[in-house]
Amino acid sequence: MPPAAAPPRLSVVLDTDPGVDDAWAILYLAAQPDIEIVAIGAAHGNVPTATAAANALRVLDVVGLDHIPVAVGHPTPLQQPLHTSEFVHGEDGLGGGAGPTSPRRTSPESAADQLVRLARQRPGELTLLALAPLTNIALALRTEPNLPRLLRRVVLMGGAFHVPGNVTAWAEANSAHDPEAAEEVLRAGFDLTMVPLDMTEHAWADEFWLKRIADADTPAARFATSVLDAYVALYSSARGSVGCVLHDPLAAAIMVDESLATYEEHQVMVELAGHTRGATLVDGRKFTISHGGIPDQRPPIRIAATVDAATAMDRIHRALATP
């Protein structure tokens, strides 16, 4: 009997703003034998784009992936001033533990141009994992309107539906930092899976779980632990127990194995005005008719509705702690 065929590799482009949990997501993906990280686009969000790009290079160097290109994204949101989150992630984005800069340089092309080029070169092959405000992807769409058909699928961490936001009472950070970009991407027609704050808040790394990572003698575990102190302090103060939430690693784990979650399909829009700006709104009606009686053609989004967080967290632990 012939041996079973190896599972096909999943080829992934990341758009990310490292950021502590973004760094953990990269470390997790780097340990997956069936994942090919093709390129990274750096976005504003947790930190400015230049800092995000420098941090992406650092993380790739830690795990020996110094061949992967990193492109710098657009420095500001589409229509609002830049807001970043160093109070969560530290001035360097990695809790003060970023360390020396990488000897490598970033790519000469922008993150949006990099994504368009790769999608045209490899139509139907690439999965986009979006862990940041969606500015770069919106700009790529403006360059290449056919992008939703050139990418295999998109998995994004973002939005909040049945839980409060983490920037305002209504808005999650990635949608709040560029609502116009989020709205453009969500209505574009991608094969899109959304992993909202409702799910990622279940990815709680408690004190015992974090100690197991700290005790592991691997480069990934040592680096992951070195960037955690301020991030854990913030979450521990807010929740009253030691630990932190690993938003982006959970989204990465769901991308790798879709069976970790169950899903619902709904039309989603992003609020662009008023005190709820940046909120993600889901239309739960079975039939959506516009005021003129014409069916609304906004494509439905696949939204993670339940998650096996315990299994995901176990896989994240093994990825970082296994030599």
C-alpha positions as MATLAB code, in Angstrom:
seq = 'MPPAAAPPRLSVVLDTDPGVDDAWAILYLAAQPDIEIVAIGAAHGNVPTATAAANALRVLDVVGLDHIPVAVGHPTPLQQPLHTSEFVHGEDGLGGGAGPTSPRRTSPESAADQLVRLARQRPGELTLLALAPLTNIALALRTEPNLPRLLRRVVLMGGAFHVPGNVTAWAEANSAHDPEAAEEVLRAGFDLTMVPLDMTEHAWADEFWLKRIADADTPAARFATSVLDAYVALYSSARGSVGCVLHDPLAAAIMVDESLATYEEHQVMVELAGHTRGATLVDGRKFTISHGGIPDQRPPIRIAATVDAATAMDRIHRALATP';
ca = [
       0.000    0.000    0.000;
       1.554    3.369   -0.978;
       2.291    5.821    1.843;
      -0.288    8.507    2.489;
       0.390   11.753    0.700;
       1.701   14.572    2.875;
      -0.841   17.333    3.502;
      -0.373   20.311    1.185;
       1.476   23.267    2.628;
      -0.554   26.373    3.349;
       1.153   29.396    1.818;
       0.540   32.480    3.961;
       1.134   36.207    3.664;
       0.850   38.043    6.992;
      -0.248   41.626    7.455;
       0.666   42.452   11.028;
       1.707   45.129   13.531;
       4.046   43.429   16.059;
       3.026   43.926   18.941;
       3.480   41.237   21.563;
       0.687   38.878   20.541;
       1.529   39.392   16.834;
       5.080   38.263   17.617;
       3.710   35.184   19.338;
       1.554   34.447   16.279;
       4.612   34.586   14.011;
       6.535   32.276   16.356;
       3.604   29.852   16.357;
       3.333   29.784   12.561;
       7.089   29.402   12.151;
       6.874   26.101   14.036;
       4.169   24.632   11.780;
       5.666   22.189    9.259;
       2.730   22.610    6.869;
       2.887   26.422    6.797;
       4.951   28.429    4.330;
       5.276   32.053    5.423;
       5.709   33.733    2.052;
       6.047   37.363    3.150;
       5.049   39.839    5.838;
       3.519   43.271    5.400;
       3.980   45.600    8.360;
       1.035   47.754    9.418;
       0.411   50.591   11.834;
      -1.687   49.748   14.893;
       0.103   48.552   17.981;
       3.083   50.648   16.875;
       3.985   52.756   13.814;
       4.692   50.843   10.625;
       8.478   51.272   10.753;
       8.582   49.803   14.269;
       6.261   46.977   13.243;
       8.533   46.125   10.311;
      11.654   46.159   12.510;
       9.925   43.851   14.988;
       8.788   41.445   12.268;
      12.396   41.140   11.088;
      13.541   40.515   14.675;
      11.001   37.733   15.220;
      11.844   36.028   11.921;
      15.539   36.147   12.804;
      14.837   34.433   16.148;
      13.420   31.386   14.378;
      15.886   31.327   11.498;
      13.496   32.584    8.822;
      15.733   35.384    7.624;
      14.843   34.715    3.985;
      11.260   35.973    4.372;
      10.745   39.519    3.048;
       9.137   42.195    5.202;
       7.553   45.205    3.497;
       6.643   48.437    5.252;
       2.998   49.398    5.053;
       1.192   52.716    4.774;
       2.088   54.904    7.764;
      -1.398   56.254    8.534;
      -5.036   55.206    8.371;
      -7.026   56.151    5.279;
      -9.013   59.026    6.793;
      -8.118   59.600   10.434;
      -5.034   60.478   12.483;
      -2.660   57.727   13.503;
      -3.269   56.185   16.942;
      -0.989   53.474   18.299;
      -0.993   51.296   21.410;
       2.427   51.491   23.030;
       0.703   51.669   26.415;
      -0.200   48.015   25.843;
       2.849   46.737   23.963;
       5.653   49.013   25.148;
       7.464   51.808   23.323;
       9.315   49.316   21.138;
       6.174   47.195   20.617;
       7.776   44.244   22.363;
       7.546   45.256   25.995;
      11.053   46.698   26.067;
      12.464   43.328   25.037;
      12.872   43.926   21.307;
      16.668   43.879   21.523;
      19.076   44.819   18.715;
      17.723   45.587   15.280;
      17.961   42.947   12.581;
      20.886   43.248   10.174;
      18.375   42.780    7.347;
      16.632   45.570    5.488;
      12.962   45.783    4.666;
      11.755   45.267    1.095;
      11.828   48.268   -1.250;
       8.154   47.845   -2.224;
       5.226   48.753   -0.005;
       3.207   46.129    1.857;
       0.217   46.764   -0.441;
       2.329   46.418   -3.591;
       3.973   43.273   -2.210;
       0.568   41.679   -1.596;
      -0.683   42.568   -5.081;
       2.472   41.261   -6.749;
       2.408   37.960   -4.881;
      -1.313   37.448   -5.495;
      -0.835   38.014   -9.228;
       2.165   35.692   -9.331;
       0.405   32.919   -7.409;
      -3.326   33.237   -8.150;
      -5.543   31.090   -5.964;
      -2.626   29.883   -3.815;
      -2.160   32.395   -1.015;
      -3.956   32.782    2.298;
      -3.789   36.222    3.874;
      -3.662   36.367    7.664;
      -4.564   39.902    8.738;
      -3.674   40.721   12.344;
      -3.677   44.528   12.146;
      -5.745   47.456   10.923;
      -6.665   46.746    7.302;
      -5.091   49.820    5.663;
      -2.585   47.886    3.549;
      -5.217   45.475    2.294;
      -7.630   48.266    1.380;
      -4.858   49.973   -0.595;
      -4.007   46.689   -2.314;
      -7.677   46.388   -3.297;
      -7.604   49.834   -4.841;
      -4.614   48.783   -6.950;
      -6.019   45.356   -7.814;
      -9.840   45.148   -7.617;
      -9.604   41.463   -8.540;
      -7.688   40.702   -5.318;
     -10.619   38.806   -3.700;
     -10.417   36.274   -6.553;
      -6.626   36.128   -6.633;
      -6.288   35.198   -2.933;
      -7.295   31.749   -1.746;
      -8.876   33.160    1.409;
      -8.454   35.757    4.123;
      -8.469   35.142    7.873;
      -8.581   38.259    9.985;
      -8.467   38.962   13.692;
     -10.807   41.844   14.277;
     -14.189   43.145   15.250;
     -16.363   42.699   18.323;
     -20.006   41.672   18.158;
     -21.384   40.503   21.509;
     -18.596   41.778   23.775;
     -17.338   45.317   24.416;
     -14.569   46.675   22.245;
     -11.039   47.121   23.551;
     -10.505   50.673   22.239;
     -13.962   52.063   22.901;
     -17.019   50.409   24.385;
     -18.030   49.462   20.846;
     -14.895   49.144   18.728;
     -12.114   46.562   18.660;
      -8.619   47.901   17.969;
      -8.048   46.701   14.411;
     -11.352   48.124   13.177;
     -11.082   51.279   15.330;
      -7.607   52.154   14.024;
      -8.889   52.338   10.432;
     -12.684   51.963   10.104;
     -12.751   52.997    6.428;
     -10.202   50.334    5.504;
     -12.112   47.685    7.458;
     -15.347   48.614    5.701;
     -13.693   48.435    2.258;
     -12.239   44.988    2.964;
     -15.382   43.508    4.519;
     -17.560   44.466    1.568;
     -15.060   43.466   -1.147;
     -16.081   39.820   -1.593;
     -13.091   37.936   -0.183;
     -13.530   34.354    1.009;
     -13.147   35.767    4.500;
     -13.144   34.291    7.986;
     -13.379   36.776   10.844;
     -12.047   35.866   14.313;
     -13.539   38.564   16.555;
     -12.729   39.683   20.065;
     -15.651   37.515   21.199;
     -13.464   34.461   20.454;
      -9.952   35.716   21.147;
     -10.817   36.702   24.705;
     -11.058   32.960   25.426;
      -7.338   32.598   24.640;
      -6.315   33.350   28.210;
      -2.765   32.388   29.135;
      -2.746   32.013   32.917;
       0.253   32.116   35.235;
       0.832   28.339   35.094;
       0.616   28.261   31.276;
       3.076   31.144   30.971;
       5.496   29.487   33.399;
       5.549   26.370   31.229;
       6.581   28.547   28.286;
       9.195   30.347   30.405;
      10.663   26.997   31.512;
      11.045   25.735   27.938;
      14.574   25.986   26.575;
      13.883   26.970   22.981;
      14.735   30.217   21.152;
      11.055   30.855   20.480;
      10.031   30.343   24.110;
      12.872   32.479   25.437;
      12.039   35.338   23.083;
       8.280   35.040   23.678;
       8.822   35.218   27.433;
      11.243   38.148   27.187;
       8.598   40.463   25.673;
       5.757   39.664   28.068;
       6.239   41.592   31.306;
       4.378   44.833   30.522;
       1.713   43.012   28.491;
       1.000   40.572   31.333;
       1.025   43.379   33.910;
      -1.648   45.281   31.981;
      -3.970   42.303   31.569;
      -3.364   41.068   35.108;
      -4.330   44.445   36.520;
      -7.497   44.547   34.420;
      -8.613   40.989   35.196;
      -7.389   40.587   38.746;
      -5.356   37.449   38.014;
      -1.963   36.877   36.431;
      -2.078   36.227   32.715;
      -2.750   37.734   29.309;
      -4.887   37.258   26.212;
      -3.250   35.876   23.056;
      -5.569   37.361   20.433;
      -3.439   36.914   17.322;
      -2.044   33.444   18.049;
      -5.616   32.189   18.382;
      -6.518   33.597   14.959;
      -3.388   31.973   13.530;
      -4.321   28.623   15.084;
      -7.809   28.830   13.568;
      -6.300   29.601   10.170;
      -4.140   26.483   10.444;
      -7.042   24.290   11.610;
     -10.525   25.590   10.860;
     -12.088   22.803   12.960;
     -11.016   24.661   16.127;
     -14.064   26.905   15.668;
     -17.656   26.783   14.511;
     -18.970   29.517   12.272;
     -21.932   31.641   11.312;
     -22.348   33.646    8.123;
     -23.640   37.202    8.303;
     -23.334   40.467    6.472;
     -21.039   42.790    8.437;
     -20.537   46.518    8.171;
     -18.298   48.950   10.021;
     -19.712   52.104   11.574;
     -17.955   55.160   10.144;
     -19.515   58.022   12.117;
     -20.422   59.142   15.595;
     -19.460   57.793   18.988;
     -19.752   54.182   17.743;
     -17.211   54.741   14.943;
     -15.248   51.553   14.317;
     -17.954   49.224   15.631;
     -18.570   46.070   13.605;
     -22.279   45.527   13.066;
     -23.723   42.165   12.115;
     -27.026   41.774   10.313;
     -28.701   38.772   11.928;
     -31.799   38.829    9.740;
     -32.386   35.870    7.437;
     -33.482   38.161    4.606;
     -31.961   41.604    4.129;
     -33.900   44.029    1.942;
     -32.835   47.615    1.364;
     -35.272   50.495    1.675;
     -35.854   50.334   -2.070;
     -36.863   46.683   -1.963;
     -33.679   45.475   -3.681;
     -31.722   42.657   -1.982;
     -28.535   43.915   -0.372;
     -25.636   42.349   -2.305;
     -23.025   42.873    0.434;
     -21.322   39.460    0.689;
     -21.677   37.480    3.907;
     -18.661   37.030    6.173;
     -17.798   33.765    7.908;
     -17.546   34.616   11.607;
     -16.071   32.329   14.265;
     -18.931   31.782   16.731;
     -17.463   29.223   19.161;
     -13.868   28.161   19.694;
     -12.017   25.249   21.288;
      -9.608   27.582   23.053;
      -8.115   24.853   25.264;
      -6.912   22.856   22.248;
      -5.647   25.990   20.515;
      -3.696   27.055   23.592;
      -2.177   23.600   23.908;
      -1.012   23.779   20.296;
       0.464   27.243   20.793;
       2.340   25.973   23.852;
       3.735   22.961   21.997;
       4.785   25.086   19.029;
       6.863   27.424   21.180;
       8.146   24.914   23.729;
       9.119   21.970   21.512;
      12.764   21.997   20.371;
];
